[in-house]
Structure formats: C-alpha cells, structure tokens
RNA sequence: CAGGGUGUAGCUCAGCUUGGUAGAGCGUCUGGUUUGGGACCAGAAGGUCGCAGGUUCAAAUCCUGUCUCCCUGACCA
C-alpha cells in the first residue's frame, strides 16, 4: 500500500538545490536541545521567527504537504469531506461553551478596530457547531464528517522543542455529527472508521506508533484514543501491558487488582510532631524518620455540582492522585478544592489527615495502597503538625464502613496489569500526534444544535472530534528517525525520494547526465533533488546525510564513463554500490 | 506562573571580573590553486555590542529599568 501511494508519476518533480532554499548549517543552534529541533534547523527545514513560531522552509513544507496528502487520501476514503474554517473567530462563540474560561490564557485573544473581542482559533468545535446549527436541519443529513487542515494558535505557557510544541502549528481537525451511537450512521461506527484511518495514516507516514486509551470524559467507556509516536524523548508517558497489549496514557491507565487489608494491628502509638517550614512531602517524611511511601496524602476535593460536597482522596504519599478516577469512584465530577474555601471549612491544608472523616460531612475515597501498612505518618489536622503511628483499624474504624476503596491514582511502571493477572505495566515515553474523541452532546447542547429526528422529536446532535498534529507529526518522525549525521526520512513523507549528488558538476556532461536521470526518475513517479552546486564533494555528502532523503545517487565523470551510477540508501552504512545506468530506475523504485 | 540562564557579525562564540578606537572560527564576496566525506593561499565586505535611562572626560564592560530567547518545573491539547 505505502509504495503505491508514495509514488505519483503525474506530480513528481525535479528540483535543483541551487534554485531552492536549503540553508544548512554546520553548527547547531545553541538553544536547541531535541534532535528533531537541532536537525530540522541544521538541515534547513525550519527557521525560528519567535518563541514557538517557525518558518517552514521548502523541505519542511514539501514534507508537510506529503503528510497532508496522506491524511486527505485516508480521510476521504473514510467518508470525510474537506473544508476550511477561518483562523479568526469572534469571542462570542465561546460564551455558550465557556471554553474562554477553560482555555484561559491558552487562547490568543485580540480586539479588532471596533473593539470586538476576537480569538485566533485553537481548535474549531464552536465554529463548526455554530455552522451546523444553520445547516443541519433534518435527520436525513446524518451522519456527516468534515475536516480541515489549518494553522492553529495556542498561547502555550512554554513552547519548546521546535515543532513539537509551538504556538502556531498545523493541525488536521475533523468533526462528525450523528443522531445515534450505534449502527451504520452512529458515532461509534465513524469513530471506528477514524481509528482505522488514523492507523493507516501513521503507518503510511512510516512512524513507530501506539494507539493508547485516553481519558474519556463524561461520556464514559473507552471513548478516546491517543496515537503516540514511540520515542524516548516524548513528553508523555504511556503504560503498556506486555502480555495483553493493553496500552493507555498515564491519566487513563487502570491498575489491576491490588489486595488491601483494613485490619492491620497497630504497632506504634500516635505521636504528634512539630513540622514547620517543610515544603514538600519528602522533607516532612525525612523529618519524621520515614519516606514518602510511609506517609498518607489526603487531597481535599469538591464535587462539581450545584451543591458541592467535600471529597477526601487518600493516597500513599509517593503516589499521584487522579481526578478522573476519583470522579468515577464518587460518581460525580470533582476538582481540587479552592484553598481558601477549604481552610474556612476547617481543613488544615497541607496537614490534612483521613481523620477528618469523623469531623465533617464528607465522602472519602481511599486508594488500596494507602491501606497496606500498620503504621502511617500523616497530617495532624493542625497547621505545622504531623503525626506518626496512625493505624486505620485503631484510629479511624469508621472508615471501613463509610469510605470507598478504589483505584484513584496514576498508574506507574511495575503496577499490576488490569488485563493480565500476574503481568506488570511498563512505562514508555511517547509524542502525541493524534487524538480521537467521542464528544457526545457537549457542544450541540451548549450551542443548540438540535435536529428533528425520525420520530419528529428535537434531538441534540452527537459529535465526535478527531485531531492530528501535522507539523508535530513531521517533528516526531525526525525525533525518532535520525542518526549522528542527520535526518533519516521515511520515503512516504520525505521532501524528495531521491537525492542526486553531482561530483564536479562543471565537468563535461555531468549535469546533463544528472538531469537526464532525474527526469527519468520523475517520469517514474519519484521526486528528485539534484545537488547541482559547484561545491566540493565533502560538504555535499554532509548535506545529503543531514537532510536525510531516503535514496542517494552519485553522478560523476567516473560513473558516466562506466555507464553506471553510485547508489546508496540513507540507512546504508559504508560505501555506495555501483549500479548499471539501465538498472537504476528500478533499483530506486524497489528501494522505497 | 516560579526558578535558572541568555542577548556582541548571517551562524557558533570570546571580550565584561579590573571602563580607554569591536574580536575569532565558520559562512559570504573577489582572485588564484584545488575537487570522492565540511580544502588551501591572498584580499574584502559585514556589528548604533537587545532596548531605554543613569554614572563617567570616556561604557559591550559599572548601575537602574525594560524586553527577547532558551532551560527545569507548574499549568495545559
């Protein structure tokens, strides 16, 4: 499949190095850290304009176009239609969905000359839902799946790593509309098709990736997947079960059964300690003669509802709480409590213990790992004080009846797998390049996208949304495919398939032979870059390694005389091999 | 947002401690010798030292303010 799509005879090009812009540099920019950032800059793919803002030079742009073409082919095949929405959008669109608050500073905002508040689009749920309010009037128009490839704007708190996290980037976003979940026209069907389309896209791009379950939001079920490029330098952590193949991001990953025991007999008396000026659980633990794993951490949360209730989440001190899991355990959405309100309610923030259960009306959820010790250090419910020797059965017997025990923390490497007993989860790093999501009716309800269904009843549309970071895909590809000398581009998204290096192009016939060959390759559907510069061979070879085109052909007076060319894949070690002139086109075609 | 760093030639950097006419390497241009893994010789162009104030006879250098960019973290599609 990938071969057929990588080659398109009607569009193949021959470009000259001397007539395009490929400003390679010998030295890396001092501030670049990630390989993709370093090599894309050195190889003349990108140049910075400002923080998180980049020029895409011809090489990068050609790659991005190739990625876009693959995306278009796969999405069109999946039944989606391309369109284009504006980057500029009135802020009023955000008022109904409250995303101006959700997004906060991430949203680029500006005022036009008339003082109208305007935003640069970070994503387009509002715009397309608003559009559909005027367009979708009958159930007969469903299902519908629309996408665009467009520049997005997000005022990231900290742009970094070149194209991997920037403030202006290229994204493909798609939105589907349905009136039911199941069946041919249902959200689930389209979601599955998009999942398959994404798998095809990233496979064709030559990426080593993993689809992983992601936090699904209010609709429940496994309604969201992230597509992660496997890469040690990635920002995100995913957890994988090597036995069952289960994979999920750190927020979503379930943890297999963990035994726990309420009735551990006490070993120590409860002792109160003065612990002032100790920011961080590590310091406190050290002072109390234990470590973070010997402490209980009590998070004060509130339910998100008309009359919020207090929720205490109790974890082992070295574990990280997970709001979504607490939400699932409690049955209502929760958020970390406002510190002021919590203090006023009587919580000694920073020194809260589980024993607040008997003092206030609240719900308590306990992680199993927080029940497996006879003696805990924890807060004293009093500023600047902690206690040691806490024992659940002696000091808080009511918890056994009143509290819920549930998995409420982020999974870690080594935790039991939720899908294979005896297996342990492994942690891997990745770069998120795609995310598909069952939105449900969040936006249609907020913005009034209602349609008469077959039964003549008004019904909010059910939506899905599907994103791919196009520019990030390019960067993550380079991040995971390079060597010491430069980029190693997969053929499908390389700016050109073949790099013809001329040696002494001024000598008789060398350039002519190079272009004759280039045209022949192009006629066979291969994009060709001819390095026609009158440089010495050294720099030209170095540049060829750097920009990383998959195939290299060397043309010199020597090769012409022998009626051969030299041929080398970017991935080959050592010397090029001699190939008969008559064989080279098929060699190239076979090699990609 | 917190902490740390940074800004001098197209790029990578030195010079700042101790104030006194702006430096190197790479790149670029000219001429010549060269041509299979970042050549050599000779010459040249290129910088209001981030910006604004201040101190001083004199500021890249000292002081104040401000901005930029980067890194770590927090936050977050």
XYZ file of C-alpha atoms (C1' of nucleotides) in Angstrom:
669
model
C 0.000 0.000 0.000
C 2.624 2.509 1.004
C 4.556 2.064 -2.214
C 1.631 2.767 -4.419
C 0.836 5.917 -2.537
C 4.368 7.161 -2.248
C 4.700 7.381 -5.987
C 2.717 9.650 -8.207
C 4.144 9.973 -11.742
C 1.905 12.825 -12.762
C 3.156 15.053 -9.967
C 6.756 14.052 -9.452
C 9.247 16.896 -9.569
C 12.891 17.551 -10.277
C 14.289 20.420 -8.248
C 17.743 21.922 -8.216
C 19.444 22.602 -4.931
C 20.764 25.877 -6.314
C 17.272 27.105 -7.063
C 15.535 26.290 -3.832
C 16.223 27.391 -0.272
C 18.065 24.804 1.816
C 20.200 26.762 4.253
C 22.146 24.041 6.031
C 24.491 24.896 8.863
C 27.454 23.132 10.279
C 26.714 24.079 13.852
C 23.564 23.521 15.841
C 21.677 26.493 17.192
C 22.851 26.918 20.770
C 19.394 26.809 22.271
C 18.115 23.660 20.595
C 18.060 20.543 22.726
C 15.904 17.957 20.986
C 17.352 16.127 17.963
C 14.374 16.978 15.769
C 14.791 20.647 16.589
C 18.539 20.579 16.031
C 18.419 18.665 12.760
C 15.428 20.448 11.289
C 17.245 23.713 11.865
C 20.649 22.499 10.699
C 19.181 20.808 7.645
C 17.353 23.940 6.603
C 13.830 22.625 7.164
C 12.799 25.349 9.599
C 13.923 28.701 10.939
C 12.623 30.318 14.118
C 10.674 33.560 13.942
C 9.726 33.973 17.594
C 9.078 31.784 20.586
C 7.106 28.820 19.306
C 6.775 30.351 15.831
C 8.603 28.951 12.819
C 9.130 29.435 9.124
C 8.558 26.224 7.231
C 11.226 26.300 4.526
C 10.808 24.362 1.282
C 11.985 20.990 2.617
C 9.657 21.085 5.609
C 6.798 22.358 3.536
C 7.166 19.558 0.996
C 7.121 17.004 3.825
C 4.122 18.633 5.425
C 2.306 18.568 2.099
C 3.056 14.886 1.729
C 1.724 14.188 5.215
C -1.346 16.254 4.351
C -1.861 14.288 1.155
C -1.781 11.017 3.040
C -4.253 12.407 5.559
C -6.565 13.589 2.788
C -6.488 10.262 0.996
C -7.279 8.301 4.124
C -9.958 10.634 5.445
C -11.654 10.929 2.079
C -11.634 7.146 1.914
C -13.234 7.074 5.366
C -16.053 9.238 4.093
C -14.993 12.637 5.423
C -15.145 15.872 3.398
C -12.524 18.581 3.483
C -13.417 22.199 4.126
C -11.720 25.237 5.603
C -12.767 27.373 8.526
C -11.271 30.722 9.469
C -8.468 31.068 11.990
C -10.049 34.272 13.256
C -13.172 33.885 15.337
C -15.432 36.128 17.402
C -15.200 35.522 21.133
C -18.980 35.346 21.412
C -18.780 31.858 20.007
C -17.062 30.809 23.199
C -19.613 32.247 25.551
C -22.017 29.333 25.378
C -19.426 26.647 25.864
C -17.428 28.555 28.491
C -14.297 27.496 26.777
C -12.908 31.013 27.042
C -12.528 30.090 30.707
C -11.459 26.512 30.142
C -8.831 27.615 27.704
C -7.835 30.677 29.704
C -4.511 32.110 28.711
C -4.038 29.396 26.123
C -6.402 31.322 23.874
C -4.847 34.059 21.762
C -7.186 36.996 22.080
C -7.273 40.316 20.307
C -9.531 43.229 19.632
C -10.464 44.485 16.219
C -10.737 48.177 15.324
C -14.308 48.291 16.512
C -13.352 46.839 19.862
C -14.870 43.452 19.132
C -13.167 40.680 21.032
C -11.703 38.148 18.688
C -9.676 34.980 19.073
C -7.263 33.021 16.970
C -8.658 29.534 16.755
C -7.008 26.894 18.973
C -9.488 24.317 17.614
C -12.878 24.601 15.955
C -15.647 22.827 17.833
C -17.526 26.084 18.346
C -17.196 27.334 14.801
C -18.328 24.127 13.206
C -21.138 23.539 15.671
C -22.358 27.067 15.029
C -22.142 26.416 11.312
C -24.105 23.209 11.645
C -26.844 24.966 13.593
C -27.664 26.701 10.361
C -27.033 23.799 8.014
C -28.203 20.607 9.657
C -31.953 20.635 9.773
C -33.017 17.086 9.051
C -32.075 13.677 10.312
C -31.680 12.733 6.667
C -28.428 14.712 6.510
C -26.734 12.468 9.041
C -24.125 11.209 9.547
C -21.689 13.861 8.461
C -17.918 14.027 8.853
C -15.972 17.185 7.982
C -12.306 18.034 8.294
C -9.812 20.754 7.618
C -6.055 21.173 7.595
C -5.256 24.515 9.056
C -2.978 26.654 11.159
C -3.925 26.655 14.821
C -2.937 29.074 17.547
C -2.351 28.294 21.190
C -0.529 30.598 23.544
C 1.361 27.795 25.246
C 2.776 28.595 28.662
C 6.058 27.216 27.490
C 6.629 26.473 23.847
C 9.526 24.105 23.420
C 11.395 21.599 21.329
C 10.991 23.249 17.954
C 7.958 21.990 16.091
C 6.959 19.605 18.862
C 5.220 22.207 20.984
C 4.728 25.549 19.353
C 2.232 28.350 19.469
C 1.340 28.345 15.809
C 1.119 24.899 14.274
C -0.594 22.925 11.562
C -3.402 20.668 12.600
C -5.926 18.469 10.910
C -9.191 18.584 12.798
C -12.289 16.622 11.911
C -15.761 16.685 13.393
C -18.510 14.137 12.907
C -22.216 14.520 13.563
C -24.715 11.803 14.379
C -28.102 11.175 15.918
C -27.293 7.812 17.431
C -24.374 5.960 18.934
C -24.770 2.589 17.259
C -25.484 1.371 13.786
C -24.167 2.341 10.405
C -24.865 6.043 10.934
C -23.795 6.084 14.563
C -20.915 7.819 16.272
C -19.316 4.519 17.212
C -19.125 3.401 13.618
C -17.492 6.614 12.444
C -15.196 6.558 15.442
C -14.023 3.086 14.487
C -13.511 4.163 10.897
C -11.488 7.147 12.025
C -9.451 4.932 14.333
C -8.631 2.768 11.327
C -7.929 5.806 9.150
C -5.515 7.141 11.774
C -3.785 3.796 11.948
C -3.425 3.845 8.164
C -2.159 7.416 8.145
C 0.568 6.936 10.728
C 1.574 3.606 9.248
C 1.911 5.181 5.830
C 3.953 8.010 7.323
C 6.440 5.379 8.426
C 6.020 6.039 12.134
C 6.502 3.624 15.008
C 3.386 4.455 16.983
C 0.962 3.046 19.529
C -2.730 3.788 19.854
C -3.485 4.114 23.549
C -6.616 4.573 25.577
C -7.043 8.085 26.848
C -9.201 9.690 29.481
C -12.664 9.671 28.006
C -14.519 12.439 29.759
C -18.165 12.401 30.763
C -19.444 10.028 28.088
C -17.640 7.092 29.646
C -16.284 3.901 28.171
C -13.141 3.737 26.117
C -14.248 6.701 24.108
C -10.950 8.340 23.455
C -7.680 7.215 21.971
C -4.367 8.920 21.542
C -1.901 7.968 18.847
C 1.546 8.131 20.331
C 4.817 8.003 18.440
C 7.130 5.787 20.465
C 10.079 7.915 21.390
C 12.291 8.193 24.452
C 12.268 11.977 24.233
C 8.488 12.213 24.282
C 6.710 14.453 26.759
C 4.005 11.930 27.538
C 4.114 8.705 29.483
C 2.105 5.707 28.431
C 1.660 2.428 30.247
C 1.738 -0.822 28.406
C 0.961 -4.388 29.433
C 3.431 -6.613 27.603
C 1.197 -9.649 27.966
C -2.245 -8.397 26.926
C -1.159 -5.464 24.757
C -3.220 -3.064 26.838
C -1.902 0.489 26.436
C -3.141 3.725 27.951
C -1.853 7.145 28.836
C -0.905 7.876 32.392
C -4.193 9.625 33.215
C -6.295 6.806 31.876
C -4.310 3.667 32.694
C -6.166 1.344 35.000
C -4.316 -0.622 37.615
C -5.006 -4.313 38.164
C -6.365 -5.629 41.438
C -4.356 -4.675 44.445
C -5.125 -6.536 47.674
C -5.605 -4.473 50.818
C -6.251 -5.138 54.463
C -8.300 -2.947 56.802
C -7.453 -4.896 59.898
C -3.785 -4.406 60.404
C -2.906 -4.446 64.064
C -1.320 -1.272 65.369
C 2.389 -1.254 66.156
C 3.059 2.298 67.241
C 1.400 4.903 69.416
C 0.170 8.018 67.677
C 2.716 10.763 68.241
C 2.357 14.383 67.200
C 5.335 16.209 65.692
C 6.037 19.871 65.045
C 6.886 20.199 61.342
C 7.037 23.852 60.362
C 8.532 25.227 57.129
C 8.758 21.958 55.288
C 7.518 22.352 51.786
C 7.062 19.015 50.076
C 6.254 15.612 51.399
C 9.856 14.430 51.083
C 11.104 16.902 53.662
C 8.336 16.100 56.102
C 8.883 12.378 55.685
C 12.577 12.753 56.335
C 11.908 14.758 59.465
C 9.526 12.057 60.686
C 12.070 9.338 60.029
C 10.240 7.720 57.127
C 9.850 8.309 53.404
C 7.031 9.427 51.125
C 5.803 5.859 50.779
C 5.375 5.701 54.541
C 3.013 8.651 54.554
C -0.631 9.162 53.754
C -1.522 12.075 51.500
C -5.042 13.434 51.858
C -6.266 15.505 48.922
C -9.159 17.849 49.567
C -11.546 17.943 46.634
C -15.055 19.124 45.931
C -17.706 17.690 43.707
C -18.625 19.824 40.743
C -22.367 20.271 41.149
C -24.902 22.808 42.317
C -24.241 21.980 45.969
C -20.638 20.870 46.069
C -19.695 18.235 48.612
C -16.303 17.686 50.159
C -14.355 14.703 48.956
C -11.177 13.429 50.565
C -8.903 11.305 48.438
C -6.385 9.352 50.480
C -3.227 8.128 48.799
C 0.147 6.803 49.708
C 2.497 9.785 49.867
C 4.600 8.817 46.866
C 1.593 8.364 44.576
C -0.091 10.856 42.327
C -3.834 11.412 42.566
C -6.055 11.159 39.502
C -9.158 13.354 39.378
C -10.882 11.283 36.740
C -10.529 8.133 38.803
C -11.849 9.903 41.886
C -14.740 11.079 39.757
C -15.504 7.522 38.699
C -15.297 6.289 42.290
C -17.538 9.033 43.646
C -19.888 9.149 40.704
C -19.649 12.902 40.249
C -17.070 15.156 38.662
C -14.588 16.502 41.182
C -11.948 19.195 41.284
C -9.216 20.144 43.724
C -10.768 22.372 46.352
C -10.070 26.054 46.489
C -7.510 26.506 49.232
C -9.289 29.411 50.887
C -12.656 27.680 50.997
C -11.077 24.524 52.337
C -9.313 26.421 55.103
C -12.558 28.134 56.053
C -14.303 24.774 56.190
C -11.735 23.583 58.716
C -9.247 21.679 56.620
C -5.671 22.374 57.661
C -4.448 22.424 54.089
C -1.050 20.812 53.956
C -1.690 18.948 57.205
C -4.964 17.151 56.484
C -5.386 13.604 57.755
C -8.019 10.959 56.991
C -9.428 11.542 60.451
C -11.365 14.498 59.110
C -13.863 11.805 58.142
C -15.301 11.842 61.641
C -15.253 15.605 61.962
C -17.048 16.798 58.853
C -19.692 15.548 56.489
C -17.703 14.307 53.540
C -17.044 11.473 51.166
C -13.794 9.601 51.380
C -12.070 7.521 48.757
C -9.002 5.516 49.663
C -6.500 4.017 47.290
C -5.769 0.351 48.140
C -2.073 1.084 48.595
C -2.981 3.502 51.381
C -4.367 0.643 53.475
C -1.414 -1.674 53.477
C 0.575 -0.577 56.462
C 0.151 -0.899 60.185
C 1.611 2.493 60.868
C 1.398 5.659 58.820
C 2.708 9.166 59.098
C 0.174 11.770 58.063
C -1.113 15.256 58.825
C -2.332 16.235 62.299
C -5.212 18.395 61.003
C -3.420 21.308 62.592
C -1.088 23.784 60.953
C 2.606 22.865 61.165
C 1.956 19.466 62.703
C 2.056 15.857 61.563
C 1.504 12.599 63.357
C 3.153 9.215 63.166
C 1.784 5.817 64.137
C -1.624 6.223 62.505
C -3.414 2.894 62.199
C -6.691 2.556 60.279
C -8.422 -0.038 62.441
C -7.493 1.577 65.751
C -7.597 5.268 64.887
C -10.347 5.508 62.283
C -12.557 2.391 62.460
C -15.481 4.256 60.884
C -13.614 4.400 57.577
C -14.255 0.752 56.917
C -17.984 1.456 56.647
C -18.037 4.986 55.366
C -15.151 5.172 52.897
C -14.860 3.762 49.398
C -11.756 1.850 48.385
C -10.898 2.426 44.759
C -8.061 2.916 42.330
C -7.649 6.686 42.383
C -4.034 7.240 41.457
C -1.988 7.431 38.300
C -0.509 4.137 37.250
C 3.233 3.647 37.421
C 5.657 1.212 35.906
C 5.508 -2.027 37.859
C 1.829 -1.755 38.791
C -0.250 -4.867 38.121
C -1.755 -5.021 34.657
C -5.540 -4.596 34.529
C -5.844 -7.103 31.676
C -3.478 -9.950 32.504
C -3.078 -11.311 36.006
C 0.499 -11.552 37.125
C 1.740 -9.138 34.469
C 3.163 -5.731 35.291
C 2.674 -2.477 33.448
C 5.675 -0.951 31.708
C 6.124 2.767 31.224
C 7.096 4.130 27.821
C 7.545 7.631 26.517
C 5.751 8.974 23.507
C 4.766 12.009 21.476
C 1.077 12.507 20.934
C 0.391 13.049 17.243
C -3.278 12.170 17.070
C -6.286 12.142 19.332
C -9.778 10.907 18.601
C -12.618 11.630 20.919
C -16.279 10.883 21.374
C -17.604 14.292 22.319
C -21.219 13.320 22.760
C -23.593 16.265 23.025
C -21.405 18.675 24.969
C -21.201 21.254 22.194
C -24.502 20.594 20.483
C -26.370 21.098 23.741
C -24.412 24.171 24.727
C -24.924 25.764 21.331
C -28.353 24.468 20.452
C -27.538 22.119 17.613
C -30.854 20.267 17.675
C -32.374 18.373 14.806
C -35.751 16.751 14.246
C -35.318 13.004 14.226
C -37.454 10.344 12.571
C -39.858 10.438 15.468
C -40.308 14.183 14.950
C -38.550 14.924 18.188
C -35.850 17.517 18.650
C -32.560 15.900 19.491
C -29.086 17.319 20.074
C -26.542 16.035 17.611
C -23.970 13.572 18.891
C -20.463 14.599 17.929
C -17.010 13.137 17.563
C -13.805 15.055 17.041
C -10.528 13.859 15.619
C -7.230 15.728 15.586
C -3.793 15.216 14.085
C -0.854 17.495 14.754
C 0.522 17.692 11.223
C 3.622 19.723 11.962
C 4.163 17.724 15.122
C 3.946 14.534 13.105
C 6.861 15.694 10.986
C 8.913 16.630 14.032
C 8.158 13.426 15.881
C 9.136 11.433 12.825
C 12.550 13.082 12.830
C 12.749 12.788 16.601
C 12.509 9.029 16.290
C 14.385 8.641 13.000
C 17.844 10.160 12.818
C 21.484 9.296 13.397
C 24.572 11.293 14.307
C 24.825 12.697 10.806
C 21.287 13.882 10.358
C 17.728 13.052 9.492
C 16.565 9.690 8.130
C 13.340 10.423 6.296
C 10.800 7.711 5.558
C 10.136 7.685 1.806
C 6.442 8.428 2.140
C 6.928 11.848 3.691
C 10.440 12.747 2.555
C 10.610 16.067 0.704
C 12.098 14.170 -2.240
C 12.638 10.474 -2.771
C 15.995 10.692 -4.473
C 18.989 12.930 -3.878
C 21.318 13.103 -6.882
C 24.734 14.327 -5.840
C 26.855 15.582 -8.712
C 30.625 15.429 -8.399
C 32.363 18.205 -10.306
C 29.173 19.360 -11.992
C 31.202 21.624 -14.220
C 32.895 18.767 -15.984
C 31.585 17.758 -19.342
C 28.224 16.149 -19.248
C 27.907 15.581 -15.513
C 24.979 17.932 -15.023
C 23.341 16.784 -18.241
C 23.570 13.179 -17.168
C 22.241 14.045 -13.724
C 19.182 15.787 -15.107
C 18.557 13.138 -17.709
C 18.470 10.586 -14.919
C 16.405 12.876 -12.707
C 13.776 13.301 -15.392
C 13.654 9.587 -15.933
C 13.094 9.034 -12.221
C 10.423 11.722 -12.125
C 8.681 10.105 -15.074
C 8.524 7.051 -12.855
C 6.942 8.982 -10.052
C 9.942 9.796 -7.923
C 10.632 13.288 -6.613
C 14.244 14.228 -7.195
C 16.540 16.819 -5.731
C 19.664 17.428 -7.790
C 22.562 18.931 -5.898
C 23.956 20.971 -8.774
C 26.067 23.230 -6.602
C 29.647 23.760 -7.545
C 30.845 22.646 -4.136
C 33.457 20.143 -3.210
C 32.165 16.623 -2.617
C 32.677 16.732 1.164
C 30.085 19.356 2.028
C 27.630 17.891 -0.456
C 27.820 14.451 1.173
C 27.478 16.020 4.597
C 24.434 17.966 3.488
C 22.927 14.864 1.936
C 23.245 12.997 5.235
C 21.823 15.980 7.052
C 18.632 16.468 5.050
C 18.125 12.719 5.027
C 16.441 11.885 1.742
C 15.942 8.117 1.530
C 17.952 7.389 -1.639
C 21.193 8.867 -2.893
C 22.650 8.643 -6.364
C 26.102 9.955 -7.187
C 26.855 11.067 -10.718
C 30.439 11.894 -11.733
C 32.580 11.652 -14.840
C 33.802 8.325 -13.465
C 30.319 6.862 -13.238
C 29.377 8.206 -16.644
C 32.397 6.577 -18.202
C 31.486 3.240 -16.646
C 27.849 3.719 -17.645
C 26.933 3.294 -14.011
C 25.877 5.381 -11.044
C 26.596 5.022 -7.374
C 23.575 4.182 -5.287
C 23.069 4.276 -1.551
C 20.180 4.260 0.834
C 20.291 6.764 3.649
C 20.129 3.857 6.060
C 23.068 2.016 4.481
C 26.351 2.043 6.314
C 29.573 2.487 4.418
C 30.174 2.858 0.722
C 27.714 3.230 -2.080
C 27.287 0.372 -4.536
C 27.720 0.649 -8.278
C 24.544 0.099 -10.259
C 24.243 -0.088 -14.039
C 22.720 3.011 -15.516
C 19.962 0.951 -17.066
C 19.049 -0.581 -13.725
C 18.972 2.460 -11.541
C 15.353 3.484 -12.019
C 14.070 0.096 -10.992
C 16.576 -0.033 -8.129
C 15.144 3.204 -6.820
C 11.581 2.103 -7.242
C 12.277 -1.136 -5.439
C 14.052 0.601 -2.628
C 11.135 2.659 -1.430
C 3.408 31.474 36.877
C 8.159 30.091 39.819
C 13.351 29.241 39.457
C 17.830 29.478 36.413
C 20.343 31.247 32.161
C 20.950 34.343 27.778
C 21.329 38.608 24.227
C 28.269 41.192 20.730
C 28.908 39.999 12.538
C 24.371 35.540 8.682
C 25.839 31.119 12.444
C 28.757 29.395 16.934
C 31.131 32.207 20.473
C 35.370 35.275 23.064
C 35.888 40.169 25.214
C 32.794 42.302 30.712
C 35.998 40.497 36.810
C 39.871 45.467 36.653
C 35.794 51.200 31.729
C 40.209 53.629 27.243
C 39.099 53.245 18.951
C 34.903 45.902 18.147
C 37.454 40.320 18.140
C 37.973 34.838 16.462
C 36.190 30.483 13.853
C 32.593 29.114 10.315
C 29.724 31.269 6.375
C 29.557 35.248 2.389
C 32.141 38.127 -1.770
C 36.791 38.775 -5.214
C 41.235 36.475 -7.422
C 44.151 32.111 -7.702
C 45.358 26.879 -6.665
C 42.084 22.783 -5.966
C 37.915 18.797 -6.315
C 35.242 11.468 -3.695
C 33.416 12.905 3.208
C 32.720 20.022 5.831
C 40.321 22.154 1.057
C 44.432 25.941 0.668
C 46.626 30.935 -0.304
C 45.790 36.232 -0.811
C 42.311 40.025 -0.245
C 37.308 42.169 1.009
C 32.503 43.187 2.875
C 29.652 42.721 7.284
C 28.196 44.821 14.149
C 24.467 52.180 16.647
C 27.500 45.143 21.454
C 18.686 43.636 22.693
C 16.292 48.464 24.059
C 15.877 52.896 27.322
C 17.834 55.736 31.046
C 21.972 56.745 34.516
C 27.297 57.192 36.409
C 31.930 58.896 33.884
C 36.410 63.025 30.337
C 35.273 58.025 28.367
C 30.553 52.330 28.799
C 29.990 45.990 25.134
C 32.182 46.401 30.173
C 29.568 49.664 36.111
C 24.213 50.963 37.963
C 18.656 51.063 37.204
C 14.577 49.712 34.376
C 12.591 47.017 30.390
C 12.226 43.455 26.551
C 13.812 38.858 23.916
C 15.034 33.959 23.577
C 16.307 29.261 25.980
C 16.293 25.540 30.029
C 13.749 22.976 34.524
C 9.173 22.746 36.773
C 3.898 24.086 37.336
C -0.175 24.706 34.034
C -2.312 22.663 29.533
C -4.399 19.893 23.932
